[in-house]
XYZ file of C-alpha atoms in Angstrom:
164
model
C -0.020 0.133 -0.079
C 1.032 3.571 -0.069
C 2.457 5.405 2.953
C 0.257 7.674 5.203
C -0.356 11.127 3.901
C 2.837 13.349 3.596
C 2.427 16.801 4.170
C 4.922 19.025 2.298
C 4.626 22.633 3.305
C 4.341 25.561 0.946
C 6.822 28.333 1.547
C 8.539 28.720 5.013
C 5.519 27.478 7.044
C 6.907 24.186 7.886
C 5.338 22.207 10.828
C 8.510 22.204 12.910
C 8.776 26.071 12.431
C 4.984 26.279 13.345
C 5.241 23.901 16.351
C 8.080 25.812 17.807
C 6.084 29.080 17.778
C 4.845 30.486 21.111
C 1.617 29.100 22.480
C -0.820 30.360 25.045
C -2.736 28.268 27.536
C -6.329 28.511 27.536
C -8.025 27.051 30.588
C -11.219 25.056 30.078
C -13.353 23.595 32.806
C -11.123 20.568 33.407
C -8.655 20.614 30.666
C -5.433 22.855 29.676
C -5.489 23.133 25.847
C -2.541 24.543 24.018
C -3.681 26.792 21.086
C -1.125 28.274 18.669
C -1.018 32.270 18.697
C -0.503 32.239 15.043
C -3.930 31.332 13.943
C -3.517 32.604 10.305
C -0.526 30.243 9.710
C -2.563 27.352 11.416
C -5.563 28.122 8.980
C -3.248 28.419 5.808
C -1.538 25.020 6.879
C -4.853 23.293 7.771
C -6.324 24.313 4.370
C -3.245 22.910 2.563
C -3.414 19.721 4.462
C -7.097 19.403 4.021
C -6.950 19.906 0.174
C -4.081 17.466 -0.273
C -5.729 14.786 2.003
C -9.166 15.077 0.395
C -7.690 14.866 -3.211
C -5.557 11.751 -2.242
C -8.273 10.055 -0.136
C -11.316 10.315 -2.656
C -8.888 9.706 -5.821
C -7.568 6.573 -4.047
C -11.070 5.418 -2.772
C -12.356 5.879 -6.439
C -9.556 3.748 -7.944
C -7.785 1.623 -5.319
C -9.472 1.115 -1.987
C -6.399 -1.006 -0.775
C -4.355 2.045 -1.239
C -6.096 3.649 1.817
C -5.116 1.037 4.206
C -2.105 3.058 5.545
C -4.241 5.944 6.176
C -6.179 4.058 8.880
C -4.449 2.434 11.882
C -5.664 -0.081 14.588
C -7.274 2.807 16.729
C -9.056 4.072 13.709
C -12.889 4.176 13.737
C -15.341 4.503 10.877
C -19.091 4.932 11.348
C -20.670 4.285 7.946
C -24.409 4.980 7.808
C -24.663 4.058 11.454
C -22.621 0.991 11.349
C -19.215 1.077 13.242
C -15.970 -0.440 12.144
C -12.690 -0.351 14.074
C -9.197 -0.713 12.809
C -7.756 -0.530 9.250
C -8.561 -4.224 8.124
C -12.177 -3.752 9.066
C -12.529 -0.375 7.696
C -11.045 -1.270 4.260
C -13.329 -4.386 4.143
C -16.251 -2.372 4.528
C -15.168 0.136 1.896
C -14.568 -2.636 -0.489
C -18.022 -4.138 0.062
C -19.448 -0.847 -1.218
C -18.225 -1.502 -4.765
C -17.024 0.817 -7.334
C -17.486 4.552 -6.514
C -16.985 7.911 -7.914
C -16.851 10.950 -5.756
C -17.381 14.676 -6.716
C -16.339 16.982 -3.879
C -18.499 20.142 -3.284
C -17.011 21.593 -0.114
C -14.200 20.976 2.527
C -14.601 22.711 5.822
C -11.441 22.354 8.300
C -10.871 23.202 11.902
C -7.811 22.534 13.961
C -8.531 20.131 16.834
C -7.354 20.161 20.347
C -3.468 20.082 19.415
C -1.389 21.149 16.481
C -1.212 17.358 15.545
C -4.936 17.060 14.955
C -7.393 18.511 12.311
C -11.237 18.090 11.788
C -12.408 17.741 8.297
C -16.159 18.029 7.004
C -16.510 17.139 3.291
C -19.603 17.325 1.069
C -20.284 16.138 -2.319
C -21.890 13.459 -4.494
C -21.162 9.713 -5.002
C -22.025 7.376 -7.838
C -22.125 3.723 -6.488
C -21.567 1.443 -9.682
C -23.593 3.247 -12.452
C -26.218 4.577 -10.292
C -27.163 8.066 -10.191
C -25.249 10.279 -7.825
C -26.254 10.688 -4.226
C -25.265 13.527 -1.997
C -23.016 12.683 0.921
C -21.128 14.171 3.899
C -18.149 12.885 5.557
C -16.191 14.025 8.618
C -12.609 13.004 9.450
C -10.354 13.646 12.360
C -6.815 13.358 11.199
C -3.937 12.943 13.497
C -0.146 13.327 13.000
C 1.555 10.460 15.016
C 4.885 11.573 13.541
C 5.825 14.873 11.959
C 4.571 15.446 8.577
C 2.411 12.210 8.370
C -1.361 12.273 8.750
C -3.518 9.513 9.541
C -7.424 9.120 9.970
C -8.408 8.480 13.624
C -12.159 8.961 13.085
C -14.280 8.744 9.933
C -18.089 9.183 10.006
C -20.039 8.904 6.438
C -23.669 9.470 5.735
C -25.558 9.690 2.528
C -27.977 12.627 2.329
C -31.416 11.601 0.997
C -34.096 14.192 0.010
C -35.501 15.712 3.186
């Protein structure tokens, strides 16, 4: 399979540069959370990562599901239309059972998560399964960075959107 998604920063905004920037502490009810001061850099980097991830993920899902196995790991969890799957092998097995798919992405929303090594993505678009007419879908990912510049999927929630 392919390796987990590698992030190559544009310009001089490398993650190591970014992570070394000053952070401020924000106290919540029971948890101390570190938020970077440079939100603009974080937003720019997050958009670059989201764009690269989404392009890679859906292109690979549409052409070679097995190529996604390295993006999931044993702690990964996927909820697909209300059914839960845990671990890379079970998740890839479910995605293969869906059959041939073709995705068209409409929007990608991104937010930093609780650390500089986690992002939340929300993707909307349409998917054709086999030769059927396209259906609208939404999918949420939480990406984590277990090692610098390497992003993997911790959480994946997928739903088809039927007429309401």
